mmCIF file with all atom_site columns, C-alpha atoms in Angstrom:
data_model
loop_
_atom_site.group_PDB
_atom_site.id
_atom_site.type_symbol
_atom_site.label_atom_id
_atom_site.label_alt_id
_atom_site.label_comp_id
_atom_site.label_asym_id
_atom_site.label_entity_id
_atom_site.label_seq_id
_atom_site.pdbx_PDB_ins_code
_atom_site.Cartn_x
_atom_site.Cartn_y
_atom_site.Cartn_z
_atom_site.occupancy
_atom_site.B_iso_or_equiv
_atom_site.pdbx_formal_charge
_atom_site.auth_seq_id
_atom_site.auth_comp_id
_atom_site.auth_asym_id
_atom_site.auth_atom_id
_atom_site.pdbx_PDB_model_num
ATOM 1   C CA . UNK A 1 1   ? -113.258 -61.269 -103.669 1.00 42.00 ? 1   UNK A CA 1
ATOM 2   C CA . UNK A 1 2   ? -114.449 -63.471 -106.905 1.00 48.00 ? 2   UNK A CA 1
ATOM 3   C CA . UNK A 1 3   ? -113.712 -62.185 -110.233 1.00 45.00 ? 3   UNK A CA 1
ATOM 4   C CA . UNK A 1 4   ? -116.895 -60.647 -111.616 1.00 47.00 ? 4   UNK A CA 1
ATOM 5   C CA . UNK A 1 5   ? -117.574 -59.195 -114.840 1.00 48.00 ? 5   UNK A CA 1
ATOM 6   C CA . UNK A 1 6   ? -117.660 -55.584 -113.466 1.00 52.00 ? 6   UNK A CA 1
ATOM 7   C CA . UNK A 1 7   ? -113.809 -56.067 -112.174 1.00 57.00 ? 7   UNK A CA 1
ATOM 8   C CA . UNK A 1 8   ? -112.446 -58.267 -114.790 1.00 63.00 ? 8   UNK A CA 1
ATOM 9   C CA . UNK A 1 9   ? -110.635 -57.011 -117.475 1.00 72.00 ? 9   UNK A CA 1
ATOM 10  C CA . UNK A 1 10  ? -112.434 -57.093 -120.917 1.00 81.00 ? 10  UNK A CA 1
ATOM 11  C CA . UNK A 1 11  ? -110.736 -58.297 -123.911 1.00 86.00 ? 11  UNK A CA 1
ATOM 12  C CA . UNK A 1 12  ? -111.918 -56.578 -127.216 1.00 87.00 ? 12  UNK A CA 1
ATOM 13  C CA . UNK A 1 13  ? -112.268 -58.490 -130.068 1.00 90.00 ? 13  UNK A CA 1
ATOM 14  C CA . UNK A 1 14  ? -113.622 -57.381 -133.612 1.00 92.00 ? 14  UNK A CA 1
ATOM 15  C CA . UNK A 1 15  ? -113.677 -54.506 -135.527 1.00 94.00 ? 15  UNK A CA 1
ATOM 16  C CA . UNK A 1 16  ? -116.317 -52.153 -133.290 1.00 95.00 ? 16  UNK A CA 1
ATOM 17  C CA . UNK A 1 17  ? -113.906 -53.774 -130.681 1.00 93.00 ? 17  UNK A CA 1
ATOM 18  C CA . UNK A 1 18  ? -110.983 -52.133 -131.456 1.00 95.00 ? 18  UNK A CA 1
ATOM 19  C CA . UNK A 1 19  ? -112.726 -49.059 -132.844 1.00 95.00 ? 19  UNK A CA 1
ATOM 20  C CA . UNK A 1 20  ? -114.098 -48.896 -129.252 1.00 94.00 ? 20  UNK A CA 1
ATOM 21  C CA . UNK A 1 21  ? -110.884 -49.319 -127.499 1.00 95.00 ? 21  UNK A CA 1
ATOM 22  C CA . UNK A 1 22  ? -109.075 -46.839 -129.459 1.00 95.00 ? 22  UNK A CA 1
ATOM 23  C CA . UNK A 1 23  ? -111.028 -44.376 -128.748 1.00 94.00 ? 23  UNK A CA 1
ATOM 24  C CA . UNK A 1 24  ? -111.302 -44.889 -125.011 1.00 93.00 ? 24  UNK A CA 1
ATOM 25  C CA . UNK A 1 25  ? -107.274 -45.047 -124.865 1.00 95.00 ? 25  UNK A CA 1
ATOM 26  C CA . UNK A 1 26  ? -107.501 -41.797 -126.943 1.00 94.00 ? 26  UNK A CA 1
ATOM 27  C CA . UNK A 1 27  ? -109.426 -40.732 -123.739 1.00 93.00 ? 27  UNK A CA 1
ATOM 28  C CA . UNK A 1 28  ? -105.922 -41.583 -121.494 1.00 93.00 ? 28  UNK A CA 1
ATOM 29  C CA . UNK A 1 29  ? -104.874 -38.430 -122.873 1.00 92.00 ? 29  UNK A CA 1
ATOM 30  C CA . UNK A 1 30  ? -104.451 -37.096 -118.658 1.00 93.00 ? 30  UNK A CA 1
ATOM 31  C CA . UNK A 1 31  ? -103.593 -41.046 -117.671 1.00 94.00 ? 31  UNK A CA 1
ATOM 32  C CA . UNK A 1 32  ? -100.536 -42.107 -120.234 1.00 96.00 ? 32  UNK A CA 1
ATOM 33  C CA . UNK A 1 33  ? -98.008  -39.908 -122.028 1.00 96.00 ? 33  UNK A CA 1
ATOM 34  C CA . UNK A 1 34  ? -97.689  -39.327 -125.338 1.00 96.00 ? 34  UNK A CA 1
ATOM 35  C CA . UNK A 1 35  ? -95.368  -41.849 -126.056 1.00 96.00 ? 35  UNK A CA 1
ATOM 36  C CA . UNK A 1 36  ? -97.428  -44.297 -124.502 1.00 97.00 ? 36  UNK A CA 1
ATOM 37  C CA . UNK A 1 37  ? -100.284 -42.973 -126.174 1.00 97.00 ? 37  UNK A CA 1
ATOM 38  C CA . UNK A 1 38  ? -98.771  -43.311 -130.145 1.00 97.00 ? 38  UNK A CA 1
ATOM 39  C CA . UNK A 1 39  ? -97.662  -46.849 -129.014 1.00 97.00 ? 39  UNK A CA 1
ATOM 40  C CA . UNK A 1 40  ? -100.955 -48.038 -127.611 1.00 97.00 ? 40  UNK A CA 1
ATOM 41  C CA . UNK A 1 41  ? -102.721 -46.664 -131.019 1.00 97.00 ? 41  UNK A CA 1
ATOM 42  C CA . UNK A 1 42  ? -100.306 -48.492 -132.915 1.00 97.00 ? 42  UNK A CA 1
ATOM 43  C CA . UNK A 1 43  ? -101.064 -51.671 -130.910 1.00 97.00 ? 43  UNK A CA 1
ATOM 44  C CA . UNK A 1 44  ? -104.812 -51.123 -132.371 1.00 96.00 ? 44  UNK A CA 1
ATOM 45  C CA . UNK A 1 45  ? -103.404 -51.016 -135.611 1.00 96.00 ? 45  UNK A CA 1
ATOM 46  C CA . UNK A 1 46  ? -101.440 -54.436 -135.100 1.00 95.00 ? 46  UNK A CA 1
ATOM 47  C CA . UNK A 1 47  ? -104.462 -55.858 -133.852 1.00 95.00 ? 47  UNK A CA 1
ATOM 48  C CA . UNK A 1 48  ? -105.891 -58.457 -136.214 1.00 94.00 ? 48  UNK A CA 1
ATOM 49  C CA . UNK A 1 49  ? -110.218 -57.550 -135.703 1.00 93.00 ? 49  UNK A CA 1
ATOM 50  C CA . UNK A 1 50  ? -110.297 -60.953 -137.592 1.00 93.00 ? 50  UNK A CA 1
ATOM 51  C CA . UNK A 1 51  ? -108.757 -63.889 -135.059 1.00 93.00 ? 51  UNK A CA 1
ATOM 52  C CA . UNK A 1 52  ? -107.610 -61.174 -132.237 1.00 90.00 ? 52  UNK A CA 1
ATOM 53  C CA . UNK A 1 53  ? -103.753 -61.562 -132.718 1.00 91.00 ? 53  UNK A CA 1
ATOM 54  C CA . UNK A 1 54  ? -101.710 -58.593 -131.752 1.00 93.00 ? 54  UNK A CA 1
ATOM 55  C CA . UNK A 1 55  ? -98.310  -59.372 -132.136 1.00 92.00 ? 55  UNK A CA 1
ATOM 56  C CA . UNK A 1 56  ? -95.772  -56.650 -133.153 1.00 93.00 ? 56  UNK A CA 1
ATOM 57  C CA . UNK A 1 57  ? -91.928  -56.774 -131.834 1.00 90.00 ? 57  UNK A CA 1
ATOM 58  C CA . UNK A 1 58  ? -90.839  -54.276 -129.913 1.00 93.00 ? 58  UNK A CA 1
ATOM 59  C CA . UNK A 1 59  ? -88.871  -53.099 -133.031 1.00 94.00 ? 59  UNK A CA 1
ATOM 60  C CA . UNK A 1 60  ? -91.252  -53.032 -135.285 1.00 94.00 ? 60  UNK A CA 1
ATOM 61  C CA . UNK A 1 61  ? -92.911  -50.437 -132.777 1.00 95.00 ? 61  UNK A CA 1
ATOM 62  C CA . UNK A 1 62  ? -89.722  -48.760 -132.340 1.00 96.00 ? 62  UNK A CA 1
ATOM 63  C CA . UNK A 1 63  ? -89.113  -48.484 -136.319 1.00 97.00 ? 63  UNK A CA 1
ATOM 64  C CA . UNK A 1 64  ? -93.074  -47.346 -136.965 1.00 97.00 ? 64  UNK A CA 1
ATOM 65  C CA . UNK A 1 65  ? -93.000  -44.434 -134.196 1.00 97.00 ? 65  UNK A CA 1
ATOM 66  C CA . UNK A 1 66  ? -89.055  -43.343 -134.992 1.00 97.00 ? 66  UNK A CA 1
ATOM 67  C CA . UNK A 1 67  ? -88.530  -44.166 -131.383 1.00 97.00 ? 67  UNK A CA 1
ATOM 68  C CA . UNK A 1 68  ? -86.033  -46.995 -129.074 1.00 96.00 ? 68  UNK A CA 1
ATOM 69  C CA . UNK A 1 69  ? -86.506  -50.283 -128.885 1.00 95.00 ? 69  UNK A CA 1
ATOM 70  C CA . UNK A 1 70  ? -86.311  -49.784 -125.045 1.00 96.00 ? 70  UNK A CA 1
ATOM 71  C CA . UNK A 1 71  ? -88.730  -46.937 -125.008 1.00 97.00 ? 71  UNK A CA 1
ATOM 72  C CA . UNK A 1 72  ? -91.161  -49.225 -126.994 1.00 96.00 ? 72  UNK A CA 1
ATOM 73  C CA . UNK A 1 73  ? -90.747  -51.502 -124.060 1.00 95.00 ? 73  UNK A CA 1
ATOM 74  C CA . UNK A 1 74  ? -91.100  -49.190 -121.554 1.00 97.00 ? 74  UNK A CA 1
ATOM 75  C CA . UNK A 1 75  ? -94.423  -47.879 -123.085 1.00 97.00 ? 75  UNK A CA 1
ATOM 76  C CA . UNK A 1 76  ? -95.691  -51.397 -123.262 1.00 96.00 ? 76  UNK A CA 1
ATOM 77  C CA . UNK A 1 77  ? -94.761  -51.457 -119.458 1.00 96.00 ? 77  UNK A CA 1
ATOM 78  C CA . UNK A 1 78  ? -96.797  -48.314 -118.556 1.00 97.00 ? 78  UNK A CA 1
ATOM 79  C CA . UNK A 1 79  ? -99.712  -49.997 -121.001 1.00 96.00 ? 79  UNK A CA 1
ATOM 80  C CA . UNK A 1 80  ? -99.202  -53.254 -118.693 1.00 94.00 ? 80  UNK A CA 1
ATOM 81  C CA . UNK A 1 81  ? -99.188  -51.855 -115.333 1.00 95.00 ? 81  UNK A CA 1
ATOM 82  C CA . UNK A 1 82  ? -102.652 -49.496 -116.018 1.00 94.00 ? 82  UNK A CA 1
ATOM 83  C CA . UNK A 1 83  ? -104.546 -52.588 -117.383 1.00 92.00 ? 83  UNK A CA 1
ATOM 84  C CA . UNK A 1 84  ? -104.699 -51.426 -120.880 1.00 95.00 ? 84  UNK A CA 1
ATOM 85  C CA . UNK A 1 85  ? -102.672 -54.297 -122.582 1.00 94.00 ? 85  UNK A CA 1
ATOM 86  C CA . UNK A 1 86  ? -101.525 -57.788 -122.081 1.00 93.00 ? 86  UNK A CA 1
ATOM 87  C CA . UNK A 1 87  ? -98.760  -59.212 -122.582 1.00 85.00 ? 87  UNK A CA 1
ATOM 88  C CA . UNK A 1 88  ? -97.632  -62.923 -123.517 1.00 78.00 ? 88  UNK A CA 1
ATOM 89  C CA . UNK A 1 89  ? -93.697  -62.836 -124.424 1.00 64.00 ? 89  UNK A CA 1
ATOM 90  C CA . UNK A 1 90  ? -92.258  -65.859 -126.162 1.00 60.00 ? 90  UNK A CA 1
ATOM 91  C CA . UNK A 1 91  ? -89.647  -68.046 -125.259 1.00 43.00 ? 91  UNK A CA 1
ATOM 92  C CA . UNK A 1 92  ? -85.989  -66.880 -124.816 1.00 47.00 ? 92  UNK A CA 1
ATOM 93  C CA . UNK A 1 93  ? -86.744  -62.887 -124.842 1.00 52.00 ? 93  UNK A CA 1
ATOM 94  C CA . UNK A 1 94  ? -85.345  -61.930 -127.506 1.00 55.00 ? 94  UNK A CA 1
ATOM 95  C CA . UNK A 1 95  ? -86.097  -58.443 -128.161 1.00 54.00 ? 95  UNK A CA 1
ATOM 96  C CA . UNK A 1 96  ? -86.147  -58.786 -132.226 1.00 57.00 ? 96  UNK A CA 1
ATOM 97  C CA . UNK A 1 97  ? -89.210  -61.341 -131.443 1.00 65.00 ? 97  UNK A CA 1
ATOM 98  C CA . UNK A 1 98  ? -92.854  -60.849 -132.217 1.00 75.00 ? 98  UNK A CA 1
ATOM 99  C CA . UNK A 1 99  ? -94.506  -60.655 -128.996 1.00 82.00 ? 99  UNK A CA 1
ATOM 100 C CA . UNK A 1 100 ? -98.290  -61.478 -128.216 1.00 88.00 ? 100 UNK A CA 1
ATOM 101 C CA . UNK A 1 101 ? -100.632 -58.515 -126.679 1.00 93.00 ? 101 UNK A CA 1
ATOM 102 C CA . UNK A 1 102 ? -103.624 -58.936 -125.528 1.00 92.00 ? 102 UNK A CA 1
ATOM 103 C CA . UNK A 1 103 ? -105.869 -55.109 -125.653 1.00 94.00 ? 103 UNK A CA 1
ATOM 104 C CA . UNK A 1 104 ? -108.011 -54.619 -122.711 1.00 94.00 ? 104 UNK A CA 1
ATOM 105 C CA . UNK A 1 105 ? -110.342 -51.989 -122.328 1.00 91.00 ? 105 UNK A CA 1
ATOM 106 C CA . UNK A 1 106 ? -110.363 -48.874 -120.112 1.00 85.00 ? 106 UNK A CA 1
ATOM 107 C CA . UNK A 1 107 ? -112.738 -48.050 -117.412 1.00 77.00 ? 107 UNK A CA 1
ATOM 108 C CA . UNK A 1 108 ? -115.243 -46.034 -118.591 1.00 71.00 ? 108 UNK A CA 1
ATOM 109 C CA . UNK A 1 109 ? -114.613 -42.478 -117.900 1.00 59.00 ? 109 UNK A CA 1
ATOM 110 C CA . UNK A 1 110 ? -117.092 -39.409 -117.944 1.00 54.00 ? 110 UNK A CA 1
ATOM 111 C CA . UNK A 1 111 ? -116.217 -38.067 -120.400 1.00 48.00 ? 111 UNK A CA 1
ATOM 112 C CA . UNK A 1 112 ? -115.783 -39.880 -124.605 1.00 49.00 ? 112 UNK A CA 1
ATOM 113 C CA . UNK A 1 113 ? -113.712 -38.774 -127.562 1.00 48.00 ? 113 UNK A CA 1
ATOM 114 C CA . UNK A 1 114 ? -117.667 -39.385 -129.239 1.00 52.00 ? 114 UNK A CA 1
ATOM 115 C CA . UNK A 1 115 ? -118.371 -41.362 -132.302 1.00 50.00 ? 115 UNK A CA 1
ATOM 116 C CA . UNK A 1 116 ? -120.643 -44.672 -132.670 1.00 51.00 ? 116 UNK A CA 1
ATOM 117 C CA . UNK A 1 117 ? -121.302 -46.660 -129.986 1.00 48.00 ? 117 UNK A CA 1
#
């Protein structure tokens, strides 16, 4: 099946961008944990609205939300696998690094969090 623009992920980009995806992950509340909830809001408060970078290490996380480098990881991982983040890791691994995310944005759901659309 070709990639369309109804099944292909959307990268946000911009201020209303990121306003908009925080609130749908907000809406994830039933879909991610809390955990994974704190870390993807924190990942919209990484993001740069001005040239789209989003690059945190996984300590940095870890040290802003008082939890584990490895749970940071781990949240990332749940992020990855349900489509709401991407991830580019550098070279080498290292898990001190600053890593590059891209934010994707939910599904729409039928219910909203409400605010300006």
């Amino acid at each position: 099946m070709p990639i369309t623009s109804i099944n292909k992920p959307q990268a946000i980009s911009g201020h209303r961008g990121r306003d908009r995806w925080l609130r749908a992950i907000l809406n994830q509340h039933d879909v991610l944990t809390l955990f994974e909830l704190r870390v993807a809001v924190l990942l919209g408060i990484h993001f740069n609205c001005t040239d789209g970078r989003c690059d945190p290490g996984y300590r940095t996380l870890a040290a802003e939300l008082c939890i584990s480098p490895r749970s940071a990881r781990r949240c990332v991982a749940a992020l990855v696998a349900h489509g709401f983040v991407g991830r580019n890791e550098g070279a080498g691994g290292h898990h001190d690094q600053k890593q590059n995310f891209s934010l994707f944005m939910p599904p729409e759901r039928g219910t909203d969090m409400g605010g300006p659309t």
